[in-house]
Short mmCIF file of C-alpha atoms in Angstrom, two decimals:
data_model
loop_
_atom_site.label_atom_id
_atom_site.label_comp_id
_atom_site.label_asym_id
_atom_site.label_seq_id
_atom_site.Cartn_x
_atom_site.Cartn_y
_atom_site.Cartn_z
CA UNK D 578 171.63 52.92 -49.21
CA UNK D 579 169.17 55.71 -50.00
CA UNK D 580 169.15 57.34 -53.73
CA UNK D 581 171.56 60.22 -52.44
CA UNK D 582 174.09 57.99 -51.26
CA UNK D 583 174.02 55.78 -54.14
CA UNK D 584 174.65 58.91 -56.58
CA UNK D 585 177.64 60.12 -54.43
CA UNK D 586 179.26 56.44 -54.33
CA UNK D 587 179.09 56.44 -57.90
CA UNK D 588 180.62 59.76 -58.56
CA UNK D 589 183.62 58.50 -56.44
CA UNK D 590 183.80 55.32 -58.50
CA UNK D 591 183.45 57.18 -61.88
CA UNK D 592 186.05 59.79 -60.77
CA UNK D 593 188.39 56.73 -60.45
CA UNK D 594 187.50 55.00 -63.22
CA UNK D 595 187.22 58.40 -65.19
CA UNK D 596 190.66 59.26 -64.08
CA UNK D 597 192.17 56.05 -65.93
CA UNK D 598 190.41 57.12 -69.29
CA UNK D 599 192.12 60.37 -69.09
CA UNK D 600 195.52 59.11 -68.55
CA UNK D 601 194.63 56.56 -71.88
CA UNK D 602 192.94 59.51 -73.55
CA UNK D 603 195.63 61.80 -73.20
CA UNK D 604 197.54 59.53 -75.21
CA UNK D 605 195.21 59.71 -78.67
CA UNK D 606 194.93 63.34 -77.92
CA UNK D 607 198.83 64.64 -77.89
CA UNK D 608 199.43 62.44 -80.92
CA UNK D 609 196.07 63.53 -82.73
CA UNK D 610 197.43 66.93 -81.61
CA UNK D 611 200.92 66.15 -83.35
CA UNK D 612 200.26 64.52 -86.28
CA UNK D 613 197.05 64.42 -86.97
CA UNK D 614 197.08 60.14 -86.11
CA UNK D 615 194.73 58.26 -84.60
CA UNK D 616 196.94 55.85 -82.68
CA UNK D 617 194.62 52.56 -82.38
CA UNK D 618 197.29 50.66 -80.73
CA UNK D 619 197.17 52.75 -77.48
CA UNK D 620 194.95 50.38 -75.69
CA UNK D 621 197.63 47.85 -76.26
CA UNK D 622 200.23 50.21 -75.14
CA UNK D 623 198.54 50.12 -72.00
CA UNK D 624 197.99 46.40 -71.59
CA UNK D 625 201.45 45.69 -72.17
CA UNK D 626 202.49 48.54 -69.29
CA UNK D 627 200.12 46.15 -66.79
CA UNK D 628 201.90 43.49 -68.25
CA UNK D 629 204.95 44.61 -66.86
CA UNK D 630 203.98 45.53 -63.84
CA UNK D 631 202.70 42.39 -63.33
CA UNK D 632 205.98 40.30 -64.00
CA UNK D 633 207.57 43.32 -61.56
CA UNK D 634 205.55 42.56 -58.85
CA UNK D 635 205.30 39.03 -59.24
CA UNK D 636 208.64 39.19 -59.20
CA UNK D 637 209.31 41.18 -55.68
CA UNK D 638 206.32 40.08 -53.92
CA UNK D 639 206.17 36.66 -53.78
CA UNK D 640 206.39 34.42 -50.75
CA UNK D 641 208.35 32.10 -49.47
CA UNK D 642 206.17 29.52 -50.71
CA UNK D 643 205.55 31.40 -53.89
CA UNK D 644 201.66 30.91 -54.15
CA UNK D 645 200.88 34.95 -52.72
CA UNK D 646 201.64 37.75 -53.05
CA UNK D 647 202.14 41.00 -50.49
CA UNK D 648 202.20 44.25 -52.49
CA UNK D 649 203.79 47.18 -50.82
CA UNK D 650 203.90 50.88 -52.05
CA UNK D 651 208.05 50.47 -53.09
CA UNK D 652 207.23 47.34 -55.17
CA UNK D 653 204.26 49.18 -56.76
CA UNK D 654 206.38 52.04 -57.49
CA UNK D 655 208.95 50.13 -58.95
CA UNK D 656 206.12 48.46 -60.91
CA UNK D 657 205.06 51.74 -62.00
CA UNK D 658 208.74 52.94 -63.17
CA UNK D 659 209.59 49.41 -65.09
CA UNK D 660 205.98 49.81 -67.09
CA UNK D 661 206.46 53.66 -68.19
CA UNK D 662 210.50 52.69 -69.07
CA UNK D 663 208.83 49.48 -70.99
CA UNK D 664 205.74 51.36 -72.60
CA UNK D 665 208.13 55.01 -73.46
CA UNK D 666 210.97 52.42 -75.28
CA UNK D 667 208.36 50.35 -77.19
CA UNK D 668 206.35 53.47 -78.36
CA UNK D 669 209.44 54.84 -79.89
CA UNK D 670 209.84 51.26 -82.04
CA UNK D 671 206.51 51.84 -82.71
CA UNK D 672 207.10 55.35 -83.80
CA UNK D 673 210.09 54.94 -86.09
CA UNK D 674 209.31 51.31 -87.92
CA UNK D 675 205.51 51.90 -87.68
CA UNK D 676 204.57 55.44 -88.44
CA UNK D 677 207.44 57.22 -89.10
CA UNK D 678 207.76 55.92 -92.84
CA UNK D 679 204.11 56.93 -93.49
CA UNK D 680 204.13 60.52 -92.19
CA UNK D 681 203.28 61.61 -95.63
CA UNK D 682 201.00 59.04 -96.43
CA UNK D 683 197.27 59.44 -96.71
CA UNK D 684 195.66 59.28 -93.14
CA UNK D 685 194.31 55.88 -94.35
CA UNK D 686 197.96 54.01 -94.82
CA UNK D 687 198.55 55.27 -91.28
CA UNK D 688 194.99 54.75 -89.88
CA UNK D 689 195.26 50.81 -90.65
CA UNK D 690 198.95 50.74 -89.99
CA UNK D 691 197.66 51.29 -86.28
CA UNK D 692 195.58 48.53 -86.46
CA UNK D 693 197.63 46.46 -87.36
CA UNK D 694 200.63 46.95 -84.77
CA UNK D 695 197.12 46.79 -82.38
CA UNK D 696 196.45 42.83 -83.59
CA UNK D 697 200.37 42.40 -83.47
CA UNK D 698 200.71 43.44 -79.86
CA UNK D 699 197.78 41.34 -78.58
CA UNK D 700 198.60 38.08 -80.82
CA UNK D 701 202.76 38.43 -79.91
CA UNK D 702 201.54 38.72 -76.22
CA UNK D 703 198.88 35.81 -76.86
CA UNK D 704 201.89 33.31 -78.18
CA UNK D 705 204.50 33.87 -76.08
CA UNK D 706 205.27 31.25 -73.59
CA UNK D 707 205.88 33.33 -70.71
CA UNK D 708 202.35 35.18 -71.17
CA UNK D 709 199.72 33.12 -73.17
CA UNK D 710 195.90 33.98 -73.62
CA UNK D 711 194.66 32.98 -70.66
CA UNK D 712 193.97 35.67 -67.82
CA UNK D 713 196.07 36.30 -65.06
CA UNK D 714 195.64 37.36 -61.69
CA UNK D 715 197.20 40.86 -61.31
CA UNK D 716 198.97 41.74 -57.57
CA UNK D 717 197.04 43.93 -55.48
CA UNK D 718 197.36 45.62 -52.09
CA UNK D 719 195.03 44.49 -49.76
CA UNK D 720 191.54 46.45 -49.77
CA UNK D 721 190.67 49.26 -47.17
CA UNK D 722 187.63 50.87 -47.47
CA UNK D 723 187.33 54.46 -45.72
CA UNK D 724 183.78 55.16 -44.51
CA UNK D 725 182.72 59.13 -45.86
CA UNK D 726 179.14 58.73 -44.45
CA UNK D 727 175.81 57.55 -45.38
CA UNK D 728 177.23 54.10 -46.20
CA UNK D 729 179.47 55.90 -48.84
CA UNK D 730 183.15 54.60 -49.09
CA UNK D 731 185.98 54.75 -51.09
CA UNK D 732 188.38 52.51 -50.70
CA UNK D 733 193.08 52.60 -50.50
CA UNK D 734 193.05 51.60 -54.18
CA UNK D 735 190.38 54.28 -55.67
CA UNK D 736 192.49 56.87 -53.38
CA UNK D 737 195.59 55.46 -54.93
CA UNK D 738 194.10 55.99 -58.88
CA UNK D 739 192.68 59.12 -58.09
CA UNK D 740 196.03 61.04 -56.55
CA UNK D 741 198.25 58.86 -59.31
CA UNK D 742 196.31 60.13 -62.09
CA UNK D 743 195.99 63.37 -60.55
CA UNK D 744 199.51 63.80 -59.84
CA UNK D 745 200.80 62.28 -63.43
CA UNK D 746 198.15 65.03 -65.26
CA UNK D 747 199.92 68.00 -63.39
CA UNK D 748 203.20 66.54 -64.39
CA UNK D 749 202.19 66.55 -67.82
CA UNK D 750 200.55 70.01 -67.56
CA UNK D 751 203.96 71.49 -66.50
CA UNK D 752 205.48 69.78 -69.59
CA UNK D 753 203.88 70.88 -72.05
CA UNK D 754 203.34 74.75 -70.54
CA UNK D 755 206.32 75.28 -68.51
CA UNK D 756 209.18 73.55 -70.62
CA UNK D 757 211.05 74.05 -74.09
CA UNK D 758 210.11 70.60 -75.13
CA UNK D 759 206.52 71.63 -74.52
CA UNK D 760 206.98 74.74 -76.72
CA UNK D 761 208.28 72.50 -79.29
CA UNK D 762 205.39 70.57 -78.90
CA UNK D 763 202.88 72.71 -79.09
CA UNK D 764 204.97 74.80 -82.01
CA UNK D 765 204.83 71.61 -84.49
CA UNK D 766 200.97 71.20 -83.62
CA UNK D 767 200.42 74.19 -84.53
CA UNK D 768 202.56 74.52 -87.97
CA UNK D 769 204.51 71.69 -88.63
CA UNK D 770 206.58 72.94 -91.66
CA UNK D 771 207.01 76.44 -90.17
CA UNK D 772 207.95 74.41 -87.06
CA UNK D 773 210.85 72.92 -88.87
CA UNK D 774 211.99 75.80 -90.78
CA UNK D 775 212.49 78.08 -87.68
CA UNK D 776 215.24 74.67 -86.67
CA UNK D 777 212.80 72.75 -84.33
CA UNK D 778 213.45 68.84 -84.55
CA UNK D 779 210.39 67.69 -85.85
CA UNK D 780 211.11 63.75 -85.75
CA UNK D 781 212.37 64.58 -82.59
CA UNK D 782 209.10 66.44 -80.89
CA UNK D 783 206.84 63.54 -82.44
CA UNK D 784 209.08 60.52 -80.87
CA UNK D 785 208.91 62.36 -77.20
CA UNK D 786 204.90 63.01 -77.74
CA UNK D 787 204.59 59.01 -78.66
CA UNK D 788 206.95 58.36 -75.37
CA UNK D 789 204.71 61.03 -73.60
CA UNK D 790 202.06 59.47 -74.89
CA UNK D 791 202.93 55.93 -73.85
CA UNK D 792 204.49 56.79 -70.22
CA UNK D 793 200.99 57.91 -69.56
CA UNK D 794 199.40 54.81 -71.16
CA UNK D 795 202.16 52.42 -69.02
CA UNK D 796 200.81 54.38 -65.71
CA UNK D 797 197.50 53.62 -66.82
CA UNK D 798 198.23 50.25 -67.25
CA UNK D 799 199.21 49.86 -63.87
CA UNK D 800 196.56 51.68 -62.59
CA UNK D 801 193.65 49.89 -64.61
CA UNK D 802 195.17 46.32 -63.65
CA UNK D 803 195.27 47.46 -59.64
CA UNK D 804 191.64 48.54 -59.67
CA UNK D 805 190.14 45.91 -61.59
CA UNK D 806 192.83 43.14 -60.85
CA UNK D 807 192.99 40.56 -63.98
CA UNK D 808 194.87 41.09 -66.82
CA UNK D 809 194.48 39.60 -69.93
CA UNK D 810 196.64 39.92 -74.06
CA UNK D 811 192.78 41.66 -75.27
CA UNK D 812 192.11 44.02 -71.67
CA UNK D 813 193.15 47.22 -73.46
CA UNK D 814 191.26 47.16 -76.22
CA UNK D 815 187.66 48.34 -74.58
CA UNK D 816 189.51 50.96 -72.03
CA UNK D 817 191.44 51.83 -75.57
CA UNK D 818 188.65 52.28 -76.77
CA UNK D 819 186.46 54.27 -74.57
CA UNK D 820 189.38 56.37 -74.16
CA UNK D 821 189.08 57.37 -77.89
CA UNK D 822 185.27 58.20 -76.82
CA UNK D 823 186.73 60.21 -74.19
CA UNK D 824 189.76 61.91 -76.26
CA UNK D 825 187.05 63.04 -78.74
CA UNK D 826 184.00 64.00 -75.99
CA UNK D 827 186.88 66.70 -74.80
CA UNK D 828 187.54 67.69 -77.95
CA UNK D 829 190.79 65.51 -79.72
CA UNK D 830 193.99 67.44 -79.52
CA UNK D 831 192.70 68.90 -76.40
CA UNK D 832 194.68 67.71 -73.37
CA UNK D 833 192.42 69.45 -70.94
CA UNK D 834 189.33 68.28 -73.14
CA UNK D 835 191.26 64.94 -72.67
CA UNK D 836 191.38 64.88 -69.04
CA UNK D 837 187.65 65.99 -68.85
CA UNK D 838 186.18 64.18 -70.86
CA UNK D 839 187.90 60.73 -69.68
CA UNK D 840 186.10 61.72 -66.00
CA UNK D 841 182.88 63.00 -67.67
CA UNK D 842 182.82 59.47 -69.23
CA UNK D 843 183.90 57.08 -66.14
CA UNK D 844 180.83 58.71 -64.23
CA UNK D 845 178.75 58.15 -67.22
CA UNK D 846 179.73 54.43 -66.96
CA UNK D 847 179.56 54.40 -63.26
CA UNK D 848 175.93 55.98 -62.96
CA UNK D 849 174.39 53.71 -65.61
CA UNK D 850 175.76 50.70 -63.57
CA UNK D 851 174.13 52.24 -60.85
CA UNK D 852 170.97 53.67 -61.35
CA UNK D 853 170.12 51.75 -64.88
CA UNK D 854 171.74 48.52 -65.78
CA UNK D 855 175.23 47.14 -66.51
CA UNK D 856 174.62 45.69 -69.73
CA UNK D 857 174.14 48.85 -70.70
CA UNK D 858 177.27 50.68 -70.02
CA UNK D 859 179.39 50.05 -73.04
CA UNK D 860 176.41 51.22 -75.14
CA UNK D 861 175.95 54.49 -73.16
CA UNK D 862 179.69 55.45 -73.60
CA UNK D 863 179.19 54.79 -77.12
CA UNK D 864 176.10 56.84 -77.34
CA UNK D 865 178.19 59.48 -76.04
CA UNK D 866 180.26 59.37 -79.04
CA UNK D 867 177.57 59.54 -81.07
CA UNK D 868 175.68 62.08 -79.83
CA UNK D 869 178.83 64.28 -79.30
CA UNK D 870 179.82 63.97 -82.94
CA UNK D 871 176.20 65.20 -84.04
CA UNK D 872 175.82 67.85 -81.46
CA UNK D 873 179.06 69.40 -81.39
CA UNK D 874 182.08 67.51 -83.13
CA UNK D 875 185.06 69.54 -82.05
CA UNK D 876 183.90 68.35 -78.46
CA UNK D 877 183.73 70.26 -75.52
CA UNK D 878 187.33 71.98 -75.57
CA UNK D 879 188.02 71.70 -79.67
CA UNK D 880 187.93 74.85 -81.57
CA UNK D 881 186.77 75.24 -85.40
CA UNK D 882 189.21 75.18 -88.00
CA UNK D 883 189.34 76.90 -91.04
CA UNK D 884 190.56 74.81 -93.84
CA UNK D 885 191.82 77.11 -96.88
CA UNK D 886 191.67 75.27 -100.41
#
């Protein structure tokens, strides 16, 4: 495969590996957006949405023998619905035992709270007879790969990320621009007390942005377990938090800065695999961070704030 070709395989693999950071991303960024949280735990949010589409298809494609599995597009779909149901209900436990009580607590009390429901969801998951610490192999449908030329592919399950992701982002993108949820939204991001004063329900908005927040996270669950099929108590916490990286590249409390700078990160990843090394693809996405929060820290899409004192 000639240098050309190489480059355009690996934009197709970053674009689908992108598109999973910007479904996780999205998550930090509406709740950044809200209020003002950094929600640590969304990378475990996301494991335990692959966790239940695991047991889903497990469940429905088995064989008579029980030792394979055949994955179909209903059983994935079904797998999809059961992990954003699972993922919206726990983020609202989360919301209202976790967070809710520290709303007007220093960013710190909240900050740590996060980490700590983060070590709770990986160590409950890790004890739990049913699940346990060791890896798992996660149900796939069986690989195609469509030949673009050149010797440049992509294969059924990068298609499948891609138009998922795509398709979950436009839903999301009507939501918050096209609905009176979304005004709400967008209303208590802006001015949270004024919000509530002209009769908005402030608890209210936040819970639906966590659920939001989490559906989004449960899809990318799914998503992130079908492409890269193991699944594990610890596998969200790098995607978690590379999707941080991306949240902030975009510019946090961006939801467009989200969704490109998830993609602008996955082919970040995807060309240093490529054309450098893999060992070094963690530290490039962290670089990014870096250099993002030195160059321009409001990120690509954030806008200065004026803070009056």
């Amino acid at each position: 495969m000639n240098t050309g070709s190489l480059l355009l395989q690996q934009l197709i693999n970053g674009l689908s590996l992108g598109a999973i950071y910007a479904l996780i991303a999205l998550g930090y960024t509406m709740v950044y957006g809200i209020v003002k949280l950094i929600n640590f735990a969304h990378g475990d949010i996301m494991m335990m949405g692959a966790y239940a589409g695991y047991f889903v298809l497990t469940a429905m494609c088995r064989d008579a023998g029980g030792n394979s599995y055949t994955v179909t597009i209903p059983a994935l779909l079904c797998a999809f619905l059961v992990a954003m149901v699972f993922c919206a209900l726990l983020s609202l436990v989360i919301e209202r035992f976790a967070y809710r009580p520290l709303r007007n607590a220093p960013r710190l009390n909240s900050l740590i709270t996060a980490i700590a429901v983060e070590l709770i969801l990986q160590n409950v998951m890790r004890i739990l007879p049913f699940v346990g610490p060791n890896p798992r192999q996660f149900p796939t449908m069986p690989l195609k790969n469509f030949t673009i030329g050149g010797g440049v592919s992509i294969s059924n399950l990068q298609l499948l990320v891609i138009i998922a992701s795509a398709v979950l982002m436009l839903v999301l993108n009507f939501i918050v621009n096209y609905t009176k949820t979304g005004k709400a939204m967008r209303a208590v991001s802006y001015d949270l007390g004024a919000s509530s004063l002209m009769g908005i329900s402030v608890n209210k908005t936040i819970a639906i942005t966590f659920v939001i927040g989490s559906v989004l996270a449960g899809a990318g669950g799914v998503l992130y377990a079908t492409a890269y099929p193991q699944i594990e108590p610890t596998m969200g916490y790098m995607p978690g938090l590379k999707a941080f990286v991306a949240a902030v590249l975009g510019g946090i409390g961006s939801i467009p800065g989200a969704m490109v700078g998830g993609v602008i990160l996955g082919i970040a990843e995807t060309l240093t695999k490529g054309f450098i090394s893999s060992q070094y693809a963690d530290a490039i996405s962290f670089s990014i961070l870096i250099v993002i929060l030195l160059v321009k820290p409001t990120g690509l899409f954030g806008k200065k704030r004026t803070v009056k004192v």
